XYZ file of C-alpha atoms in Angstrom:
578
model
C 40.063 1.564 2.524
C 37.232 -0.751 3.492
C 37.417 -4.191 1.027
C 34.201 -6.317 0.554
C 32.592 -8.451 -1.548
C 29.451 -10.324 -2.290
C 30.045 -13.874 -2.472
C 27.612 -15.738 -5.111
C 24.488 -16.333 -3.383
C 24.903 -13.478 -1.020
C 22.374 -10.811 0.247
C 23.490 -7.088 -0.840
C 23.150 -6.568 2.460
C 25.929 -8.181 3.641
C 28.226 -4.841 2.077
C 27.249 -2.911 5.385
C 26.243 -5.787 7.760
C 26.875 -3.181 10.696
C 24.467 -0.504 9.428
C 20.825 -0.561 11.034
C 18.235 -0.621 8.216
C 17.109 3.024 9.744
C 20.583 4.281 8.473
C 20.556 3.492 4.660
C 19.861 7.137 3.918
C 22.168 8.696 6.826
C 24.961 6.652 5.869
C 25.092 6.546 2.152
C 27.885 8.923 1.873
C 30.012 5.303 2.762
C 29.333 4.311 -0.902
C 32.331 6.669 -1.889
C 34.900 4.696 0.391
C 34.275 1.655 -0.867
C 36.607 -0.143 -3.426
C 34.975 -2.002 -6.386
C 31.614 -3.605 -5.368
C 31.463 -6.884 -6.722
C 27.946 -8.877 -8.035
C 27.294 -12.008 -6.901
C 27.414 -15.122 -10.025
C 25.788 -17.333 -11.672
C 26.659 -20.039 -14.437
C 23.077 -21.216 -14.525
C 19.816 -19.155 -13.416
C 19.162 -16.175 -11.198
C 17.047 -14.689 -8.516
C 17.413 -10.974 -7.374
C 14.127 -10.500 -4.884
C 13.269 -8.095 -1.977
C 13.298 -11.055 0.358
C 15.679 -13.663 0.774
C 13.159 -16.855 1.282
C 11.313 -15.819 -1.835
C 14.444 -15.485 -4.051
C 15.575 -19.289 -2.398
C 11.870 -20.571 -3.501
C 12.541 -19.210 -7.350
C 16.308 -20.892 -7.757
C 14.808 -23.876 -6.032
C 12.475 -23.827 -8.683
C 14.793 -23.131 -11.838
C 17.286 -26.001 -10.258
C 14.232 -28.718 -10.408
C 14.042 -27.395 -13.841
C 11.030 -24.670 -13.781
C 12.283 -21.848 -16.240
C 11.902 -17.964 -15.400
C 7.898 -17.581 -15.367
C 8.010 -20.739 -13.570
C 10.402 -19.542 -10.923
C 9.049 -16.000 -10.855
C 5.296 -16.787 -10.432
C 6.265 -19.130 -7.253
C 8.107 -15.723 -5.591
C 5.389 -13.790 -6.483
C 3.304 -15.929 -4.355
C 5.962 -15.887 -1.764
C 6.652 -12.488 -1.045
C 2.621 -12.420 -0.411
C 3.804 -14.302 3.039
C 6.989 -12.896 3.748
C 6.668 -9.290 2.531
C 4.086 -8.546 3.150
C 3.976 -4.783 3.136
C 4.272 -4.999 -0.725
C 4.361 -8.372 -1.710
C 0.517 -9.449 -2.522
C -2.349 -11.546 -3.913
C -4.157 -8.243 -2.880
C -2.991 -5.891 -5.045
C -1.373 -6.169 -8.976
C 0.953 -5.115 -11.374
C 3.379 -5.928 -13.930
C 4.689 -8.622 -15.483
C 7.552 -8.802 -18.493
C 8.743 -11.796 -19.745
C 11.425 -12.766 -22.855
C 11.097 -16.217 -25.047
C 14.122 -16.771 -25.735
C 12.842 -19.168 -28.232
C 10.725 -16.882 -30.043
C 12.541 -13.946 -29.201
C 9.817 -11.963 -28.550
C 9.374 -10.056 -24.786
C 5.473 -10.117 -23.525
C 3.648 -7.502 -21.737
C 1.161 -8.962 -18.605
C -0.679 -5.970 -17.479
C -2.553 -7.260 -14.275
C -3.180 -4.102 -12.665
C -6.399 -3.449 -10.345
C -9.495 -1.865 -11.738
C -11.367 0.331 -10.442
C -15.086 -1.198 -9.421
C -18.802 -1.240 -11.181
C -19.580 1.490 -9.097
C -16.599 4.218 -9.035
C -17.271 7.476 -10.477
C -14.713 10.327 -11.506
C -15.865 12.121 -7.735
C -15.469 9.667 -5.315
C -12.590 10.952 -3.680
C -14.017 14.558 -3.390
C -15.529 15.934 0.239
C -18.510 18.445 0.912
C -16.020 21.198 -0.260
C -14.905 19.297 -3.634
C -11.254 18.910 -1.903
C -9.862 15.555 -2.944
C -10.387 13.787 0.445
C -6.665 11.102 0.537
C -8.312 9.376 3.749
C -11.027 8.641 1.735
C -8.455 7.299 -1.146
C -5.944 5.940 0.977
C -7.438 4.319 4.363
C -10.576 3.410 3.653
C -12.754 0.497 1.702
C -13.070 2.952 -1.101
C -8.958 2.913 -1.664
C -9.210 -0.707 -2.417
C -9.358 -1.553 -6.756
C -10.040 -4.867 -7.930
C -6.911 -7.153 -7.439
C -5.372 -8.364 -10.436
C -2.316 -10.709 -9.120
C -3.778 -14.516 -9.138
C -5.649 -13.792 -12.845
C -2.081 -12.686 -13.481
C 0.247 -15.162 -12.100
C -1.888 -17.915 -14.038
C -1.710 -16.286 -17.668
C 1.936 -15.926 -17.265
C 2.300 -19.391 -15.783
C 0.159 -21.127 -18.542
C 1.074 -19.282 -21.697
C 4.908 -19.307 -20.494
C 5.623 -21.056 -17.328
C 6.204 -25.015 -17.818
C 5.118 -26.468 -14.453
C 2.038 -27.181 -12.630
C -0.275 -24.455 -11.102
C -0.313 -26.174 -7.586
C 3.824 -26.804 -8.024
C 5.006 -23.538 -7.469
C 1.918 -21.959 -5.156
C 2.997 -25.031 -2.755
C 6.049 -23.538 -1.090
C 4.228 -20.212 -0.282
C 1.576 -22.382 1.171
C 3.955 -24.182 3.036
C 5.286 -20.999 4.397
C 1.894 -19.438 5.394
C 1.134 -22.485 7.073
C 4.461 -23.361 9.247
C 5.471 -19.348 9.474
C 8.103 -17.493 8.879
C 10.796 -16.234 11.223
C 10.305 -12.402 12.285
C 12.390 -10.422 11.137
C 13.913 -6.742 12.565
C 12.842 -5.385 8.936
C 9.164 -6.743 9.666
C 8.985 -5.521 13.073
C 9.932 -1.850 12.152
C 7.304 -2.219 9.406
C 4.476 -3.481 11.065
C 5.518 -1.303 13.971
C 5.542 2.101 11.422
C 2.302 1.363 10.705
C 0.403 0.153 13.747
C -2.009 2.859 14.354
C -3.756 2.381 10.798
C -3.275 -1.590 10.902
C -4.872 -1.835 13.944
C -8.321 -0.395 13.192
C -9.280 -3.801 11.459
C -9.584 -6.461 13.925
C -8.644 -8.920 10.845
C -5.823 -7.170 10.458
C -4.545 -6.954 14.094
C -5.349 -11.032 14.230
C -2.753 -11.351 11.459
C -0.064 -9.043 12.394
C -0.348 -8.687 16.463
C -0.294 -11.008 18.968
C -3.145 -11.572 21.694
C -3.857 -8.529 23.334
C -2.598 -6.510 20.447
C 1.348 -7.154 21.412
C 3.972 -6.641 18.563
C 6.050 -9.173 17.371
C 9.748 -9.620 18.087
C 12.776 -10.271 16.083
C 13.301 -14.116 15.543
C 9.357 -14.786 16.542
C 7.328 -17.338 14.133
C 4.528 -15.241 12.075
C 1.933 -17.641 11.251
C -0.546 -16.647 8.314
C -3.501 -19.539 8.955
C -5.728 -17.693 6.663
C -3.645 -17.289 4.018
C -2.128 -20.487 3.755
C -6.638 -21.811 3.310
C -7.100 -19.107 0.744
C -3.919 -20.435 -1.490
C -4.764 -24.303 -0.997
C -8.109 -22.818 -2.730
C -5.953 -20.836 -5.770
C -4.035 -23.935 -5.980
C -6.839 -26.261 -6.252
C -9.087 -24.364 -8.245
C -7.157 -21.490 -10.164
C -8.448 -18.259 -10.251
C -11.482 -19.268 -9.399
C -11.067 -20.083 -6.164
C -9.887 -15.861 -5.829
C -12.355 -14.224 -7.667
C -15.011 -16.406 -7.067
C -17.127 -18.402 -4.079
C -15.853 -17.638 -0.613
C -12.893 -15.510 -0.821
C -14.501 -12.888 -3.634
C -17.724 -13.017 -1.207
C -15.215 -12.215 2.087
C -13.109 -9.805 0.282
C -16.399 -7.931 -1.103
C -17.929 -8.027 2.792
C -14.981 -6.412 4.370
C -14.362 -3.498 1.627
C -17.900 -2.677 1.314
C -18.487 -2.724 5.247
C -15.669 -0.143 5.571
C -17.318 1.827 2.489
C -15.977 0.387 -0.411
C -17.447 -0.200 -3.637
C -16.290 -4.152 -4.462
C -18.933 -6.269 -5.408
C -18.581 -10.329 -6.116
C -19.315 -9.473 -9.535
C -16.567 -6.929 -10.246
C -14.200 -10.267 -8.642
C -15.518 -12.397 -10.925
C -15.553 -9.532 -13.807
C -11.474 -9.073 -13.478
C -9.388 -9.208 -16.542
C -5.788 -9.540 -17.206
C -4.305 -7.420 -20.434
C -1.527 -8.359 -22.851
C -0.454 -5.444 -24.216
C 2.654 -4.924 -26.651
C 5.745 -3.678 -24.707
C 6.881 0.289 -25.228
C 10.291 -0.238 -26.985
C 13.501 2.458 -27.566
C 16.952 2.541 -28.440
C 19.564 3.845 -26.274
C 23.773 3.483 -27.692
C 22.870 0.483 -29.340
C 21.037 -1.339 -26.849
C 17.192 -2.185 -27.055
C 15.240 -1.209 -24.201
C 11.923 -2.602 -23.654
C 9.112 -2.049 -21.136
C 5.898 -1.496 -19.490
C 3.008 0.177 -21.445
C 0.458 2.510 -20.244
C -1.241 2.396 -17.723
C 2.585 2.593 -16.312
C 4.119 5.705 -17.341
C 7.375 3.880 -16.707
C 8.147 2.466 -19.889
C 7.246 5.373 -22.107
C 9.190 8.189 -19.918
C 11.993 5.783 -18.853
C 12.553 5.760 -22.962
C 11.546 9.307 -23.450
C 14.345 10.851 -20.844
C 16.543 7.845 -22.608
C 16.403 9.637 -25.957
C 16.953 12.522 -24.540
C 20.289 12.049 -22.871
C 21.459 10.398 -25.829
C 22.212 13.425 -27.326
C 24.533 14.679 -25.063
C 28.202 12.795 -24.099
C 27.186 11.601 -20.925
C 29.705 9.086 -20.315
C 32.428 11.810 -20.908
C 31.044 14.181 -18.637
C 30.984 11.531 -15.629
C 28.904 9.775 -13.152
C 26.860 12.118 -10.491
C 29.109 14.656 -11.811
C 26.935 18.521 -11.890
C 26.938 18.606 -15.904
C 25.140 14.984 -15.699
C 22.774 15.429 -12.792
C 21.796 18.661 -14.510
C 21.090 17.349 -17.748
C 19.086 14.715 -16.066
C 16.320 16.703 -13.900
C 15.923 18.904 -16.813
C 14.713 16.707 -18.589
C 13.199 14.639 -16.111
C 11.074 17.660 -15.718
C 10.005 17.708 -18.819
C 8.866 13.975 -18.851
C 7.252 14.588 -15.657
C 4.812 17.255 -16.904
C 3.701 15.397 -19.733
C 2.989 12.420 -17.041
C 0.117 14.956 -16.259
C -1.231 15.430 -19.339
C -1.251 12.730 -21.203
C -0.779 8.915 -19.292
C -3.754 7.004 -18.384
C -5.215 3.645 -19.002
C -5.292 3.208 -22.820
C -8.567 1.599 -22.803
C -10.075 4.851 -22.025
C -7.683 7.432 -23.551
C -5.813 7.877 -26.277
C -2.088 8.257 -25.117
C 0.604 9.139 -26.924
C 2.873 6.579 -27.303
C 4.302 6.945 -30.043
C 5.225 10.836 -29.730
C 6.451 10.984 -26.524
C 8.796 7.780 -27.253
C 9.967 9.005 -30.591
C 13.630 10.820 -31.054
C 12.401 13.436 -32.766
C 10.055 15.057 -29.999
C 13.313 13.882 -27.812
C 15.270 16.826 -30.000
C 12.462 18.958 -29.245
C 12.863 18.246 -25.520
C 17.217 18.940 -25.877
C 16.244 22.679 -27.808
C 14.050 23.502 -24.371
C 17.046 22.785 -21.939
C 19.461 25.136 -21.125
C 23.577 23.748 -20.201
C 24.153 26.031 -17.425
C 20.519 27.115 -15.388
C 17.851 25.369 -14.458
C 14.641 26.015 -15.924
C 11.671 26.694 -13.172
C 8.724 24.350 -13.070
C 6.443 26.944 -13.718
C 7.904 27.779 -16.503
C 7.310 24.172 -17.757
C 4.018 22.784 -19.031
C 3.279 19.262 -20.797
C 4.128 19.799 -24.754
C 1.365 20.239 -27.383
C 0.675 16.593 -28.375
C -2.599 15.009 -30.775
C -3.940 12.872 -29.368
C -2.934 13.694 -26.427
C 3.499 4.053 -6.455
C 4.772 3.425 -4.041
C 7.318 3.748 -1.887
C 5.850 0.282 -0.882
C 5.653 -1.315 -4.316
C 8.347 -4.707 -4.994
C 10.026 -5.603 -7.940
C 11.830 -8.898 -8.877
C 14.467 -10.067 -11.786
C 14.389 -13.766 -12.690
C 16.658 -15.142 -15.488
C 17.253 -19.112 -16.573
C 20.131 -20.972 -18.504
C 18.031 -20.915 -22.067
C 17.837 -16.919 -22.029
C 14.429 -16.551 -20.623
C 13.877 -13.599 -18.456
C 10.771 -11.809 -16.438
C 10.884 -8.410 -14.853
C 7.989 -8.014 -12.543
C 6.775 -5.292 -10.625
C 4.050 -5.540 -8.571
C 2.325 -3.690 -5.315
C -0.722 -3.235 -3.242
C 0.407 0.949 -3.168
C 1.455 2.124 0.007
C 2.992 0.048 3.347
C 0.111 -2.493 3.607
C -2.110 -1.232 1.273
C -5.573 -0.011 2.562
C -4.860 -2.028 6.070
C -7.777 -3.870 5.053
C -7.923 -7.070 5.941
C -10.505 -10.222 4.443
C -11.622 -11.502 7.939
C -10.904 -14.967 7.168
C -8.850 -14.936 3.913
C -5.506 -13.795 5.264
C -5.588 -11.203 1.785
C -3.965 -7.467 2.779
C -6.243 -5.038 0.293
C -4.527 -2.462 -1.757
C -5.048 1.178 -1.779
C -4.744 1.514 -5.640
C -7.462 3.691 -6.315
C -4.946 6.675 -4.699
C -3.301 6.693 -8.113
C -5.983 7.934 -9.875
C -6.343 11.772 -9.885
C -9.198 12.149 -7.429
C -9.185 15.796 -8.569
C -7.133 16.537 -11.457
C -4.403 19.102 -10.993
C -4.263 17.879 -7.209
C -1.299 15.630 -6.334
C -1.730 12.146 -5.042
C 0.072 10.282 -2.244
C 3.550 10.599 -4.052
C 2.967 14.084 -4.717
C 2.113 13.485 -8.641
C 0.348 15.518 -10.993
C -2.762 13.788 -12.968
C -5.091 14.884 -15.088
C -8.573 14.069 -16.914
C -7.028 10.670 -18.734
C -5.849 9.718 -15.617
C -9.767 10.420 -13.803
C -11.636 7.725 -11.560
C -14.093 5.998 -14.105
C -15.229 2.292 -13.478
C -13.313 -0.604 -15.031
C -10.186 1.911 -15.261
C -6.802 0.845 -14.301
C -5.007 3.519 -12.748
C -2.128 5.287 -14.394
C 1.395 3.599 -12.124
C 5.027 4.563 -12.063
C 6.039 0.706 -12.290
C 9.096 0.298 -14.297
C 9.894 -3.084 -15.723
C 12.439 -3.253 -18.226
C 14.700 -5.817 -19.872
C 17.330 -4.191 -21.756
C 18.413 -6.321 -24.556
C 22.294 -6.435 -26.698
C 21.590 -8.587 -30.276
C 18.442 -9.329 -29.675
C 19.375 -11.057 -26.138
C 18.683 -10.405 -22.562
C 21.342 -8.290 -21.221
C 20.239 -6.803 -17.990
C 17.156 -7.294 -16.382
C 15.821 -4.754 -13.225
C 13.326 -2.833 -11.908
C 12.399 -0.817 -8.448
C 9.845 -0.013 -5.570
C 9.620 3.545 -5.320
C 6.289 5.753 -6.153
C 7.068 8.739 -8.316
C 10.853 8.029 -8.225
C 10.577 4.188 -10.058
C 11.034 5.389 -13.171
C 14.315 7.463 -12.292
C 15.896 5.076 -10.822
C 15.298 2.730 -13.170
C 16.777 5.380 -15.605
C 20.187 5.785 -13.481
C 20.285 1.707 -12.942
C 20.333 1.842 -16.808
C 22.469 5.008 -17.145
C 25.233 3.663 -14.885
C 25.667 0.332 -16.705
C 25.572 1.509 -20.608
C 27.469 5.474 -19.914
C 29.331 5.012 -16.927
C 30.246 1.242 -17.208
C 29.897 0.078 -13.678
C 28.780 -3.424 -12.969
C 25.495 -4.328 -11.984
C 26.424 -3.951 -8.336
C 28.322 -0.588 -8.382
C 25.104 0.400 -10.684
C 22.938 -0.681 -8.009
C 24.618 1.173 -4.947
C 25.664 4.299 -6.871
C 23.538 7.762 -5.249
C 20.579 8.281 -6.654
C 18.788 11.922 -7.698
C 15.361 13.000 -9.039
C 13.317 15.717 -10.185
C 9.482 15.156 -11.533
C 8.279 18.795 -11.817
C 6.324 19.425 -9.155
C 7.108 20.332 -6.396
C 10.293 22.039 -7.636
C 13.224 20.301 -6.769
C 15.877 17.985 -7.119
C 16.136 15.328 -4.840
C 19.488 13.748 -3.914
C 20.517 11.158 -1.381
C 23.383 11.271 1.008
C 26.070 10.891 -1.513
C 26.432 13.354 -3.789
C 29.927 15.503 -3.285
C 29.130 19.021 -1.669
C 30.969 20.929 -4.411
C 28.124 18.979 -7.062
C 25.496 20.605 -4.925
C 26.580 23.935 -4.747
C 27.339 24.307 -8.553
C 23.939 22.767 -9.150
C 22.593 25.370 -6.638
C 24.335 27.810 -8.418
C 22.777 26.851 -11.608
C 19.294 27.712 -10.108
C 18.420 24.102 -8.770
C 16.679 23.958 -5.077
C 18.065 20.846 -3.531
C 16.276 18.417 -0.970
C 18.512 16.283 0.827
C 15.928 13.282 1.401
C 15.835 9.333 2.176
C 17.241 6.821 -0.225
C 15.544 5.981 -3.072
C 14.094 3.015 -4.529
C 15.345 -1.021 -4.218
C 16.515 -2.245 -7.572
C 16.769 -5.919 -8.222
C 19.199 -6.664 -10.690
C 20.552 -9.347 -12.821
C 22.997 -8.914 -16.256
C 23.856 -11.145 -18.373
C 27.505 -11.361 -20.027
C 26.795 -11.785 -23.640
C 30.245 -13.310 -24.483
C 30.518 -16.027 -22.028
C 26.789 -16.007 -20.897
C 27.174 -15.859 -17.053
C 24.375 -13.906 -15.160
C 25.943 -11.347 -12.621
C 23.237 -9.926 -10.084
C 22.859 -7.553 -7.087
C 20.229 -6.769 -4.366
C 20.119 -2.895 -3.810
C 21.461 -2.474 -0.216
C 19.042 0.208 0.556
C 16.539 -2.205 1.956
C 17.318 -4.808 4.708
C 16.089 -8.794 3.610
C 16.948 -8.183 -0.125
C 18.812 -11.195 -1.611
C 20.488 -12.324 -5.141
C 20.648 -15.641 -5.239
C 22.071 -17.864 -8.156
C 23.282 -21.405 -9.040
């Protein structure tokens, strides 16, 4: 039997310190021989991050005495140096954060929007095909960016220290580098042929002549380190306005994108109210449309409830089958119905209520599985990515913030501002360039979810903070496209039904199911006997990579102590306390 344990302050990582990061997915199955998988601890505050020197930078923060916004504003600045596949100032997202002194949890919607000029066809060819190089890899795919405008709401209505205070150490790292490493390289590497047709881009991420870099090289980001000395001096301003809105404009529109200084300078951040459900007595709260993650995360919540899933087991055939039934059913009426409530009316309240959830029980059958054809989104009045990050923060006074944010896929558009050091996103992919056509993730959309300027469009981004007595209990969120919101569901699932610690919760296998195409994805993990009786209940199975990278942090409501964990299916991942 293998023994190990994360020590407090510990990467997740360190569980399988022999395992390449390539072999997450292959070598899953070696969750089931290990013993229990312990979280690191805390007495006092908590980082759980995708990267290990961002997570450092927010507990450095929280131990001068910064709170949670504090700390997790200064690693969303961060990971814009040292991930920077997801992490951004290019892209958006959101934010939620808990006052404990109020009691109330806040919604920061600071997603991009779509520019002055976009129009529902954009994304169609000669042929009226959607057209996903147009959406994807070009200066088209590239939406307003909302992260600066949201970092500074969230910093001055809830943060306590200076603006400049916690950009500084991301500056600092732009400016003296960061050490290479092998999770970069691969990265960069994956994606050199579309990274390298921006000569900004190749100036960033190669070396002279176009080399690669190599494991324990220094990555300086010159460019990036100028652009946040001007966000730090001037605010948001010094983004959306004067020379970086004019560079980021030049380079998007010369590669056929739409961005004008203007629509910078026009870019709004949204407080909305949170979506909020019940599940066995806890209260779970999260993102609003434009995610779909809060309401379905709550919808296929309700659901479940009705049926004794703790007593029928973890992963066990009864549960999984329960779950992709009705994830299916969520997952069509993602098509229908989600889009950016500015424009369309969505309903919220329906699709989050228990009694449409006892509609959704009557449709599934115990022992087959219903074909997606066969499903279509209910009758209702009124009617990312893989390469998306997520971090947990959580302070000694009970404040909390679950943030999810993303510039889409790895690297965004490959775009980048000659001169700024800023990666553009390729947001405008989630919008349904043609409805009834799926997107880069393989979703559904329909008309509310349509290209229309000033739109946000529709995301999968999960946030949630989960809370027991009106107190933060667990905090966590994942990366993940089309599959955030189900494994936000099992991170959930596993702690309140199945009673596993955050870790164990964290690490378990994951599955999921969202309609179309029709099946159920598992990772390495799941016993063979599960499959075949789920086979045998009319499920087609896809045996595919791991899923999602949860960053997790729960709080023990008796004694207080925060107990974290970094999901070990990414490399660099780190849950750090003090």
């Amino acid at each position: 039997m293998i023994r190990m344990t994360l020590r407090a302050g510990a990467t997740a990582l360190a569980i399988f310190p022999l395992l390449a990061p390539a072999s997450w997915a292959k070598d899953a199955a070696i969750f089931d021989t290990l013993d229990r998988i312990h979280p690191v601890w805390a007495a006092n505050g908590m980082v759980s991050a995708q990267e290990r020197l961002a997570a450092e930078i927010g507990r450095d923060i929280m131990e001068k005495g910064g709170n949670a916004v504090d700390a997790g504003v200064a690693v969303a600045f961060a990971l814009a140096v040292t991930l920077p596949r997801a992490g951004n100032i290019g892209g958006g997202g959101f934010m939620l954060v808990h006052d404990a002194k109020t009691g109330q949890t806040h919604a920061i919607d600071y997603r991009e929007m779509a520019p002055s000029g976009a129009s529902r066809d954009m994304f169609l060819n000669a042929a009226g095909d959607a057209d996903s190089d147009k959406s994807l890899y070009s200066g088209s795919a590239s939406g307003v960016p909302g992260t600066v405008a949201g970092m500074k709401l969230a910093l001055d209505k809830y943060g306590t220290m200076p603006w400049a205070d916690v950009i500084a150490p991301a500056i600092k790292l732009a400016e003296e580098g960061i050490i290479v490493t092998p999770e970069l390289v691969d990265s960069i590497e994956a994606e050199r042929e579309y990274l390298t047709k921006y000569p900004a881009t190749v100036k960033v991420f190669f070396k002279e002549g176009g080399a690669g870099y190599r494991p324990g090289d220094r990555l300086v980001q010159a460019d990036l380190a100028k652009t946040l000395k001007k966000i730090a001096a001037e605010g948001p301003d010094g983004f959306y306005k004067g020379e970086v809105a004019e560079a980021i404009s030049k380079a998007v529109q010369a590669d056929g994108g739409l961005i004008t200084p203007e629509d910078m300078a026009a870019y709004k951040v949204i407080e909305r109210e949170p979506v909020r459900g019940s599940y066995r007595g806890h209260e779970i709260v999260s993102m609003p449309p434009p995610s779909s993650g809060g309401v379905h995360l709550i919808q296929i919540l309700n659901t479940l409830e009705g049926y004794p899933i703790g007593a029928l087991g973890q992963n066990s055939a009864e549960t999984i089958h329960l779950m992709a039934e009705t994830m299916k059913l969520a997952y069509a009426d993602r098509s229908e119905y989600l889009g950016a409530p500015d424009f369309v009316d969505v309903p919220v309240a329906a699709l989050t209520s228990k009694e449409y959830a006892a509609d959704m029980r009557a449709k599934i059958d115990a022992d087959f599985a219903r074909p997606a054809a066969q499903i279509a989104p209910a009758d209702l009045a009124p009617y990312e990515s893989d390469q998306t990050t997520h971090f947990s923060v959580a302070d000694k006074d009970g404040n909390a913030v679950s943030n999810t944010y993303t510039i889409n896929m790895n690297y965004g558009s490959g775009l980048v501002a000659d001169g700024t050091g800023v990666l553009m996103n390729n947001e405008m992919d989630d919008f349904s360039a043609k409805p009834g056509t799926p997107n880069g993730f393989g979703l559904i959309g329909g008309d509310a979810n349509a290209v229309q300027a000033g739109k946000r469009p529709l995301s999968s981004m999960t946030p949630t903070i989960v809370l027991k007595d009106g107190k933060v209990w667990l905090v966590t969120g994942s990366p993940g496209g089309a599959r955030i919101i189900t494994t936000v569901l099992q991170v959930v699932m596993n702690v309140i039904d199945h009673g596993m610690n955050v870790a164990e919760a964290s690490t378990a296998p994951r599955v999921h199911h969202q309609w179309l195409p029709d099946e159920l994805r598992v990772e390495e993990g799941i016993s063979l006997d599960t499959v075949r009786i789920l086979q045998a209940k009319g499920h087609t199975i896809a045996l595919k990579d791991a899923m999602g990278s949860t960053q997790s942090i729960l709080r023990d409501p008796a004694t207080g102590a925060l107990y974290g964990a970094s999901d070990p299916r990414r490399p660099d991942a780190a849950t750090l306390g003090y």
